[in-house]
Amino acid sequence: MTIKGALFDFSGTLFRIEPTEAWLRAVADDLGVPFAEDELARAAAGLERVGAMPGGAVPVAVPARLAGLWAQRDRSAEQHRAAYTGVAREVALPDPRLYDALYERHMTPEAWRPYGDAAEVLAGLRDRGVRVAVVSNIGWDLRPVFRAHGFDAYVDAYVLSYEHGIQKPDPRLFALACEALGADPRDTLMVGDDRRADGGAAALGCALHFVDHLPADRRPDALRPVLDLAG
């Protein structure tokens, strides 16, 4: 198969969110909230356990009162914020300002690090004439992250769940991306880290390439095989 279009997931595929402790430390420092190192480590572990960081670990369990919201969190900006700040409040933090500040922090370019081979692969696809779309389950505009890291020039379209009220694995979101690229799904590759969500593209006839959702320094070259499919 030689692909003519490529769809990429965002978090865990092209970019990785910062570690939970770094996330909490950055926000606490900005607000001037004192944390002893052991207290910060315990609080970060708690936030990770409940899945409070978008793009980070999944919750061990979602509270029943938030289950419905959590299942549809990527359909709007409001639902996304409410879901993540809701689970974060399951963890006692010393200053109530931290909950919203943590959510705000995760939307900044500084909170994200691209995978080591991401720029190479996106540039290689551009050189081969393969059009690229980012298809993400998300509740905020990730375009500034791509611009800040110099990736925007490689992306032809962004198809974000909250802008359409549709979330993966619904095939309609992938169909919108293929339409934006002018690409036949049968000539298009979906690259992602979530076999259920990103696997929804297969319903349209897209090929699939999965990568592992690992820290950036532990996954140096999982995207490179995509270039072999681009001819």
Coordinates of N, CA and C in Angstrom, one line a residue:
M1 N 0.8 -1.2 0.0 CA 0.0 0.0 0.0 C 0.9 1.3 0.0
T2 N 0.6 2.2 -0.9 CA 1.2 3.5 -0.9 C 0.2 4.5 -0.5
I3 N 0.4 5.2 0.6 CA -0.6 6.1 1.1 C -0.6 7.4 0.4
K4 N -1.7 8.1 0.3 CA -1.8 9.4 -0.2 C -2.3 10.4 0.8
G5 N -2.8 9.9 2.0 CA -3.1 10.8 3.1 C -2.8 10.1 4.4
A6 N -2.5 10.9 5.4 CA -2.1 10.3 6.7 C -2.9 11.1 7.8
L7 N -3.5 10.4 8.7 CA -4.2 10.9 9.8 C -3.4 10.6 11.1
F8 N -3.1 11.5 11.9 CA -2.4 11.3 13.1 C -3.2 11.7 14.4
D9 N -3.1 10.9 15.4 CA -3.6 11.3 16.7 C -2.6 12.3 17.3
F10 N -3.0 13.0 18.3 CA -2.1 14.0 18.9 C -1.3 13.4 20.1
S11 N -2.1 13.3 21.2 CA -1.4 12.9 22.5 C -1.1 11.4 22.5
G12 N 0.2 11.1 22.8 CA 0.7 9.7 22.8 C 1.1 9.2 21.5
T13 N 0.9 10.1 20.4 CA 1.3 9.7 19.1 C 2.4 10.6 18.5
L14 N 2.0 11.9 18.4 CA 3.0 12.9 18.0 C 3.6 13.6 19.1
F15 N 2.9 13.9 20.2 CA 3.4 14.6 21.4 C 3.0 13.8 22.6
R16 N 3.8 14.1 23.7 CA 3.6 13.5 25.0 C 3.5 14.6 26.0
I17 N 2.6 14.5 26.9 CA 2.4 15.4 28.0 C 3.5 15.2 29.0
E18 N 3.9 16.3 29.7 CA 4.9 16.3 30.7 C 4.6 15.3 31.9
P19 N 5.5 14.8 32.7 CA 5.2 14.0 33.8 C 4.3 14.7 34.8
T20 N 3.6 13.9 35.6 CA 2.6 14.5 36.5 C 3.3 15.3 37.5
E21 N 4.4 14.9 38.1 CA 5.0 15.7 39.1 C 5.5 17.1 38.5
A22 N 6.0 17.1 37.3 CA 6.5 18.3 36.7 C 5.3 19.2 36.5
W23 N 4.1 18.7 36.1 CA 2.9 19.4 35.8 C 2.5 20.1 37.1
L24 N 2.4 19.3 38.2 CA 2.0 19.9 39.5 C 3.0 20.9 40.0
R25 N 4.2 20.6 39.9 CA 5.3 21.5 40.4 C 5.2 22.9 39.7
A26 N 5.1 22.8 38.3 CA 5.0 24.1 37.6 C 3.9 25.0 38.0
V27 N 2.7 24.4 38.2 CA 1.5 25.1 38.6 C 1.7 25.7 40.0
A28 N 2.2 24.8 40.9 CA 2.4 25.2 42.3 C 3.3 26.4 42.4
D29 N 4.4 26.3 41.6 CA 5.4 27.4 41.6 C 4.8 28.7 41.1
D30 N 4.0 28.6 40.0 CA 3.4 29.8 39.5 C 2.4 30.5 40.5
L31 N 1.7 29.7 41.2 CA 0.8 30.2 42.2 C 1.4 30.5 43.5
G32 N 2.7 30.1 43.7 CA 3.3 30.3 45.0 C 2.8 29.4 46.1
V33 N 2.3 28.2 45.7 CA 1.8 27.3 46.7 C 3.0 26.4 47.2
P34 N 3.3 26.4 48.5 CA 4.4 25.6 48.9 C 4.1 24.1 49.0
F35 N 5.0 23.3 48.6 CA 4.9 21.8 48.6 C 6.2 21.3 49.1
A36 N 6.2 20.5 50.1 CA 7.4 19.7 50.4 C 7.5 18.6 49.4
E37 N 8.7 18.1 49.1 CA 8.9 17.1 48.0 C 8.0 15.9 48.2
D38 N 8.0 15.4 49.4 CA 7.2 14.2 49.7 C 5.7 14.4 49.5
E39 N 5.2 15.6 49.9 CA 3.8 16.0 49.7 C 3.5 16.1 48.2
L40 N 4.4 16.7 47.5 CA 4.2 16.9 46.0 C 4.1 15.5 45.4
A41 N 5.0 14.6 45.7 CA 5.0 13.3 45.1 C 3.7 12.5 45.4
R42 N 3.2 12.7 46.7 CA 1.9 12.0 47.0 C 0.8 12.6 46.3
A43 N 0.7 13.9 46.2 CA -0.4 14.6 45.4 C -0.3 14.2 44.0
A44 N 0.9 14.2 43.4 CA 1.0 13.8 42.0 C 0.6 12.4 41.7
A45 N 0.9 11.5 42.6 CA 0.5 10.1 42.5 C -1.0 10.0 42.6
G46 N -1.6 10.8 43.4 CA -3.1 10.8 43.5 C -3.7 11.3 42.3
L47 N -3.2 12.4 41.7 CA -3.7 12.9 40.5 C -3.6 11.9 39.3
E48 N -2.5 11.2 39.3 CA -2.3 10.2 38.3 C -3.2 9.1 38.4
R49 N -3.5 8.7 39.7 CA -4.4 7.6 39.9 C -5.8 7.9 39.4
V50 N -6.3 9.1 39.6 CA -7.6 9.5 39.2 C -7.7 9.9 37.7
G51 N -6.6 10.0 37.0 CA -6.6 10.3 35.6 C -6.8 11.8 35.4
A52 N -6.3 12.7 36.3 CA -6.6 14.1 36.2 C -5.9 14.9 35.1
M53 N -4.8 14.3 34.6 CA -4.1 15.0 33.6 C -4.5 14.6 32.2
P54 N -5.1 15.4 31.4 CA -5.4 15.1 30.0 C -4.1 14.7 29.3
G55 N -4.2 13.5 28.6 CA -3.0 13.0 27.9 C -2.2 12.1 28.8
G56 N -2.5 12.1 30.1 CA -1.7 11.2 31.0 C -2.3 9.9 31.2
A57 N -2.2 9.4 32.4 CA -2.7 8.0 32.7 C -4.2 8.0 32.8
V58 N -4.8 6.9 32.4 CA -6.2 6.8 32.5 C -6.6 6.5 33.9
P59 N -7.8 6.9 34.4 CA -8.2 6.7 35.8 C -8.3 5.2 36.1
V60 N -7.9 5.0 37.4 CA -8.1 3.6 37.9 C -9.6 3.3 38.0
A61 N -10.4 4.3 38.4 CA -11.8 4.2 38.4 C -12.4 5.6 38.3
V62 N -13.5 5.8 37.6 CA -14.1 7.0 37.5 C -15.3 7.0 38.5
P63 N -15.4 8.1 39.3 CA -16.5 8.1 40.2 C -17.9 8.0 39.5
A64 N -18.8 7.3 40.1 CA -20.1 7.1 39.4 C -20.8 8.4 39.0
R65 N -20.6 9.4 39.9 CA -21.3 10.7 39.6 C -20.7 11.4 38.3
L66 N -19.5 11.0 37.9 CA -18.8 11.6 36.8 C -18.8 10.7 35.6
A67 N -19.3 9.5 35.7 CA -19.2 8.5 34.6 C -19.8 8.9 33.3
G68 N -21.0 9.5 33.3 CA -21.6 9.9 32.1 C -20.8 11.1 31.4
L69 N -20.4 12.0 32.2 CA -19.6 13.1 31.7 C -18.3 12.7 31.2
W70 N -17.7 11.8 31.9 CA -16.4 11.3 31.4 C -16.5 10.6 30.1
A71 N -17.5 9.8 29.9 CA -17.7 9.0 28.6 C -17.8 10.0 27.4
Q72 N -18.3 11.2 27.6 CA -18.5 12.1 26.5 C -17.7 13.4 26.6
R73 N -16.6 13.3 27.4 CA -15.8 14.5 27.7 C -15.2 15.2 26.5
D74 N -15.0 14.5 25.4 CA -14.3 15.1 24.3 C -15.3 15.7 23.3
R75 N -16.5 15.8 23.6 CA -17.5 16.4 22.7 C -17.6 17.9 22.8
S76 N -17.1 18.5 23.8 CA -17.2 19.9 23.9 C -16.1 20.4 24.9
A77 N -15.7 21.7 24.8 CA -14.7 22.3 25.7 C -15.2 22.2 27.1
E78 N -16.5 22.5 27.3 CA -17.1 22.6 28.6 C -17.1 21.2 29.3
Q79 N -17.5 20.2 28.5 CA -17.5 18.8 29.1 C -16.1 18.4 29.5
H80 N -15.1 18.7 28.6 CA -13.7 18.3 28.8 C -13.2 18.9 30.1
R81 N -13.3 20.2 30.3 CA -12.9 20.9 31.5 C -13.6 20.3 32.7
A82 N -14.9 20.2 32.6 CA -15.6 19.7 33.8 C -15.2 18.3 34.2
A83 N -15.0 17.4 33.2 CA -14.6 16.0 33.5 C -13.2 16.0 34.2
Y84 N -12.2 16.7 33.6 CA -10.9 16.6 34.2 C -10.7 17.3 35.5
T85 N -11.3 18.5 35.6 CA -11.3 19.1 36.9 C -12.1 18.4 38.0
G86 N -13.2 17.7 37.5 CA -14.0 16.9 38.4 C -13.2 15.8 39.0
V87 N -12.5 15.0 38.2 CA -11.7 13.9 38.8 C -10.5 14.4 39.6
A88 N -10.0 15.6 39.2 CA -8.8 16.1 40.0 C -9.3 16.5 41.4
R89 N -10.5 16.9 41.5 CA -11.0 17.3 42.9 C -11.3 16.1 43.8
E90 N -11.1 14.9 43.2 CA -11.1 13.7 44.1 C -9.8 13.6 44.9
V91 N -8.8 14.4 44.6 CA -7.5 14.5 45.3 C -7.5 15.8 46.1
A92 N -7.2 15.7 47.4 CA -7.1 16.9 48.2 C -5.8 17.6 47.9
L93 N -5.9 18.9 47.5 CA -4.8 19.7 47.3 C -4.9 20.9 48.2
P94 N -3.7 21.5 48.5 CA -3.7 22.6 49.6 C -4.3 23.9 49.2
D95 N -4.5 24.1 47.9 CA -5.1 25.4 47.5 C -6.1 25.1 46.4
P96 N -7.3 25.6 46.5 CA -8.4 25.3 45.5 C -8.1 25.9 44.1
R97 N -7.2 26.8 44.1 CA -6.8 27.4 42.8 C -6.1 26.4 41.9
L98 N -5.5 25.4 42.5 CA -4.7 24.5 41.8 C -5.5 23.7 40.7
Y99 N -6.7 23.4 41.0 CA -7.5 22.5 40.1 C -7.6 23.1 38.7
D100 N -8.1 24.4 38.7 CA -8.3 25.0 37.4 C -6.9 25.4 36.8
A101 N -5.9 25.7 37.6 CA -4.6 26.1 37.1 C -4.0 24.9 36.4
L102 N -4.1 23.7 37.0 CA -3.6 22.5 36.4 C -4.2 22.3 35.0
Y103 N -5.5 22.5 34.9 CA -6.2 22.3 33.6 C -5.6 23.3 32.6
E104 N -5.5 24.5 33.0 CA -4.9 25.5 32.1 C -3.5 25.2 31.7
R105 N -2.7 24.7 32.6 CA -1.3 24.3 32.3 C -1.2 23.3 31.2
H106 N -2.1 22.3 31.2 CA -2.0 21.2 30.2 C -2.2 21.7 28.8
M107 N -2.8 22.9 28.6 CA -3.1 23.4 27.3 C -2.0 24.3 26.7
T108 N -0.9 24.4 27.5 CA 0.2 25.3 27.1 C 1.2 24.5 26.3
P109 N 1.9 25.1 25.3 CA 3.0 24.4 24.6 C 4.1 23.8 25.5
E110 N 4.3 24.5 26.6 CA 5.4 24.1 27.5 C 5.1 22.7 28.1
A111 N 3.9 22.3 28.2 CA 3.5 21.1 28.8 C 3.7 19.9 27.9
W112 N 4.0 20.1 26.6 CA 4.1 19.0 25.6 C 5.5 18.9 25.0
R113 N 5.9 17.7 24.8 CA 7.2 17.4 24.1 C 6.9 16.5 22.9
P114 N 7.4 16.9 21.8 CA 7.2 16.0 20.6 C 8.0 14.7 20.7
Y115 N 7.5 13.6 20.1 CA 8.4 12.4 20.0 C 9.5 12.7 19.1
G116 N 10.6 12.0 19.3 CA 11.9 12.3 18.7 C 11.8 12.2 17.1
D117 N 11.0 11.3 16.6 CA 10.9 11.1 15.2 C 9.7 11.8 14.5
A118 N 9.0 12.6 15.3 CA 7.7 13.1 14.8 C 8.0 14.2 13.7
A119 N 8.9 15.1 13.9 CA 9.2 16.1 12.9 C 9.8 15.5 11.6
E120 N 10.7 14.5 11.8 CA 11.2 13.8 10.6 C 10.2 13.1 9.8
V121 N 9.2 12.5 10.4 CA 8.2 11.8 9.7 C 7.2 12.7 9.0
L122 N 6.8 13.7 9.7 CA 5.9 14.7 9.1 C 6.5 15.4 8.0
A123 N 7.8 15.8 8.1 CA 8.5 16.5 7.0 C 8.7 15.5 5.8
G124 N 9.0 14.3 6.1 CA 9.1 13.3 5.1 C 7.8 13.1 4.3
L125 N 6.7 13.1 5.0 CA 5.4 12.9 4.3 C 5.2 14.1 3.4
R126 N 5.5 15.3 3.9 CA 5.3 16.5 3.1 C 6.2 16.5 1.9
D127 N 7.4 16.0 2.0 CA 8.3 15.9 0.8 C 7.8 14.9 -0.2
R128 N 7.0 13.9 0.3 CA 6.5 12.9 -0.6 C 5.1 13.2 -1.2
G129 N 4.6 14.4 -0.8 CA 3.3 14.8 -1.3 C 2.1 14.2 -0.6
V130 N 2.4 13.6 0.6 CA 1.3 13.0 1.4 C 0.7 14.1 2.3
R131 N -0.6 14.3 2.2 CA -1.3 15.3 3.0 C -1.6 14.7 4.4
V132 N -1.5 15.6 5.4 CA -1.6 15.2 6.8 C -2.7 15.9 7.5
A133 N -3.5 15.2 8.3 CA -4.5 15.7 9.2 C -4.2 15.2 10.6
V134 N -4.4 16.0 11.6 CA -4.4 15.6 13.0 C -5.9 15.4 13.4
V135 N -6.1 14.2 13.9 CA -7.5 13.9 14.4 C -7.4 13.5 15.8
S136 N -8.0 14.4 16.7 CA -7.8 14.2 18.1 C -9.1 14.3 18.9
N137 N -9.3 13.4 19.9 CA -10.3 13.5 20.9 C -9.7 14.5 21.9
I138 N -10.3 15.7 22.0 CA -9.7 16.8 22.8 C -10.8 17.8 23.0
G139 N -10.6 18.6 24.1 CA -11.5 19.7 24.4 C -11.0 21.1 24.3
W140 N -9.9 21.3 23.6 CA -9.3 22.6 23.4 C -8.5 22.6 22.1
D141 N -8.1 23.8 21.7 CA -7.4 24.0 20.5 C -5.9 23.8 20.6
L142 N -5.5 22.7 20.0 CA -4.1 22.3 20.1 C -3.2 22.9 19.0
R143 N -3.8 23.7 18.1 CA -3.0 24.4 17.1 C -1.8 25.2 17.6
P144 N -2.0 25.9 18.7 CA -0.8 26.7 19.3 C 0.4 25.8 19.7
V145 N 0.1 24.5 20.1 CA 1.1 23.6 20.5 C 1.9 23.3 19.2
F146 N 1.3 23.0 18.1 CA 1.9 22.7 16.9 C 2.7 23.9 16.4
R147 N 2.2 25.1 16.5 CA 2.9 26.3 16.0 C 4.1 26.5 16.8
A148 N 4.0 26.4 18.2 CA 5.1 26.6 19.1 C 6.3 25.7 18.8
H149 N 6.0 24.4 18.5 CA 7.0 23.4 18.3 C 7.5 23.3 16.8
G150 N 6.9 24.2 15.9 CA 7.3 24.2 14.5 C 6.7 23.1 13.7
F151 N 5.6 22.5 14.1 CA 5.0 21.4 13.4 C 3.8 21.9 12.5
D152 N 3.3 23.1 12.7 CA 2.1 23.5 12.0 C 2.3 23.5 10.5
A153 N 3.5 23.7 10.0 CA 3.7 23.7 8.5 C 3.5 22.4 7.9
Y154 N 3.6 21.3 8.7 CA 3.4 20.0 8.1 C 2.0 19.5 8.1
V155 N 1.1 20.2 8.7 CA -0.3 19.8 8.9 C -1.2 20.5 8.0
D156 N -2.0 19.8 7.2 CA -2.9 20.4 6.3 C -4.3 20.6 6.9
A157 N -4.7 19.9 7.9 CA -6.0 20.0 8.5 C -6.0 19.5 9.9
Y158 N -6.8 20.1 10.8 CA -7.0 19.7 12.2 C -8.5 19.3 12.3
V159 N -8.7 18.1 12.8 CA -10.1 17.7 13.0 C -10.2 17.3 14.4
L160 N -10.8 18.2 15.2 CA -10.8 18.0 16.7 C -12.2 17.7 17.2
S161 N -12.3 16.8 18.1 CA -13.6 16.3 18.5 C -14.5 17.4 19.0
Y162 N -14.0 18.2 19.8 CA -14.8 19.2 20.5 C -15.4 20.3 19.5
E163 N -14.7 20.4 18.3 CA -15.2 21.4 17.3 C -16.3 20.8 16.5
H164 N -16.5 19.5 16.6 CA -17.6 18.8 15.8 C -18.6 18.1 16.6
G165 N -18.4 18.0 17.9 CA -19.3 17.3 18.8 C -19.3 15.8 18.5
I166 N -18.2 15.3 18.0 CA -18.1 13.8 17.6 C -16.7 13.4 18.2
Q167 N -16.7 12.2 18.8 CA -15.4 11.7 19.3 C -15.1 10.3 18.7
K168 N -13.8 10.1 18.6 CA -13.4 8.8 18.1 C -13.8 7.7 19.2
P169 N -14.2 6.5 18.7 CA -14.0 5.9 17.4 C -15.1 6.1 16.4
D170 N -16.0 7.1 16.5 CA -17.0 7.4 15.6 C -16.4 7.6 14.2
P171 N -16.7 6.8 13.2 CA -16.1 7.0 11.9 C -16.3 8.3 11.2
R172 N -17.4 9.0 11.7 CA -17.7 10.3 11.1 C -16.5 11.3 11.3
L173 N -15.8 11.2 12.4 CA -14.7 12.1 12.6 C -13.5 11.9 11.6
F174 N -13.3 10.6 11.4 CA -12.2 10.3 10.4 C -12.7 10.6 9.0
A175 N -14.0 10.5 8.7 CA -14.5 10.9 7.4 C -14.3 12.4 7.1
L176 N -14.5 13.2 8.2 CA -14.3 14.6 8.0 C -12.8 14.9 7.7
A177 N -11.9 14.2 8.4 CA -10.5 14.4 8.1 C -10.1 14.0 6.7
C178 N -10.6 12.9 6.2 CA -10.3 12.5 4.8 C -10.9 13.5 3.8
E179 N -12.1 14.0 4.1 CA -12.7 15.0 3.3 C -11.8 16.2 3.2
A180 N -11.4 16.7 4.4 CA -10.5 17.9 4.5 C -9.3 17.7 3.7
L181 N -8.7 16.5 3.6 CA -7.5 16.3 2.8 C -7.8 16.0 1.4
G182 N -9.0 15.7 1.0 CA -9.4 15.3 -0.3 C -8.8 13.9 -0.6
A183 N -8.8 13.1 0.4 CA -8.2 11.8 0.3 C -9.2 10.7 0.4
D184 N -9.1 9.7 -0.4 CA -9.9 8.5 -0.3 C -9.5 7.7 0.9
P185 N -10.4 7.3 1.8 CA -10.0 6.6 3.0 C -9.2 5.3 2.7
R186 N -9.5 4.7 1.6 CA -8.8 3.5 1.2 C -7.3 3.7 0.9
D187 N -6.9 5.0 0.7 CA -5.5 5.4 0.4 C -5.0 6.1 1.6
T188 N -5.6 6.0 2.7 CA -5.2 6.8 3.9 C -4.8 5.9 5.1
L189 N -3.8 6.4 5.8 CA -3.3 5.7 7.0 C -3.7 6.5 8.2
M190 N -4.2 5.8 9.2 CA -4.5 6.4 10.6 C -3.4 5.9 11.5
V191 N -2.7 6.8 12.1 CA -1.6 6.5 13.1 C -2.0 7.0 14.5
G192 N -2.1 6.1 15.4 CA -2.5 6.4 16.8 C -2.0 5.4 17.8
D193 N -2.3 5.7 19.1 CA -1.9 4.9 20.2 C -3.0 4.2 20.9
D194 N -4.2 4.4 20.5 CA -5.4 3.8 21.1 C -6.1 2.9 20.1
R195 N -6.0 1.6 20.3 CA -6.6 0.7 19.4 C -8.1 0.8 19.2
R196 N -8.8 1.2 20.3 CA -10.2 1.3 20.2 C -10.6 2.6 19.5
A197 N -10.1 3.7 20.0 CA -10.5 5.1 19.5 C -9.9 5.2 18.1
D198 N -8.7 5.1 17.9 CA -8.1 5.3 16.6 C -8.4 4.2 15.6
G199 N -8.7 3.0 16.1 CA -9.2 1.9 15.2 C -10.5 2.1 14.6
G200 N -11.2 3.1 15.0 CA -12.5 3.5 14.3 C -12.3 3.8 12.9
A201 N -11.1 4.3 12.5 CA -10.9 4.6 11.1 C -11.0 3.4 10.1
A202 N -10.8 2.2 10.7 CA -10.9 1.0 9.8 C -12.2 0.8 9.2
A203 N -13.3 1.4 9.9 CA -14.6 1.2 9.3 C -14.8 1.9 8.0
L204 N -13.9 2.9 7.7 CA -13.9 3.6 6.4 C -13.0 2.9 5.4
G205 N -12.2 2.0 5.8 CA -11.2 1.4 4.9 C -9.8 1.9 5.1
C206 N -9.6 2.8 6.1 CA -8.3 3.3 6.3 C -7.4 2.1 6.8
A207 N -6.1 2.2 6.5 CA -5.1 1.3 7.1 C -4.8 1.9 8.5
L208 N -4.2 1.1 9.3 CA -3.9 1.5 10.7 C -2.4 1.2 11.0
H209 N -1.8 2.1 11.8 CA -0.5 1.9 12.4 C -0.5 2.4 13.8
F210 N -0.3 1.5 14.7 CA -0.4 1.8 16.1 C 1.0 2.0 16.8
V211 N 1.1 2.9 17.7 CA 2.4 3.1 18.5 C 2.0 3.0 19.9
D212 N 3.0 2.8 20.8 CA 2.7 2.7 22.2 C 2.8 4.1 22.9
H213 N 1.9 4.3 23.8 CA 1.8 5.6 24.5 C 2.8 5.5 25.7
L214 N 4.1 5.9 25.3 CA 5.2 5.8 26.2 C 5.8 7.2 26.3
P215 N 6.5 7.5 27.4 CA 7.3 8.8 27.5 C 8.2 8.9 26.2
A216 N 8.4 10.2 25.9 CA 9.1 10.5 24.6 C 10.5 9.9 24.6
D217 N 11.2 9.9 25.7 CA 12.5 9.3 25.7 C 12.6 7.8 25.6
R218 N 11.4 7.2 25.7 CA 11.4 5.7 25.6 C 10.8 5.2 24.3
R219 N 10.5 6.2 23.4 CA 10.0 5.8 22.1 C 10.6 6.6 21.0
P220 N 11.8 6.3 20.6 CA 12.5 7.2 19.7 C 12.1 7.1 18.2
D221 N 11.6 5.9 17.8 CA 11.4 5.7 16.3 C 10.2 4.9 15.9
A222 N 9.2 4.9 16.7 CA 8.0 4.1 16.4 C 7.2 4.7 15.2
L223 N 7.4 6.0 14.9 CA 6.6 6.5 13.8 C 7.3 6.3 12.4
R224 N 8.6 6.0 12.4 CA 9.3 6.0 11.2 C 8.8 5.0 10.1
P225 N 8.2 3.8 10.5 CA 7.7 2.9 9.5 C 6.6 3.6 8.6
V226 N 6.0 4.7 9.1 CA 5.0 5.3 8.3 C 5.6 5.8 7.0
L227 N 6.9 6.2 7.0 CA 7.5 6.7 5.8 C 7.6 5.6 4.7
D228 N 7.8 4.4 5.2 CA 7.9 3.3 4.2 C 6.6 3.1 3.4
L229 N 5.5 3.5 4.0 CA 4.2 3.4 3.3 C 3.9 4.6 2.4
A230 N 4.8 5.6 2.4 CA 4.5 6.8 1.6 C 5.3 6.7 0.3
G231 N 6.0 5.7 0.0 CA 6.7 5.5 -1.2 C 8.0 6.2 -1.3

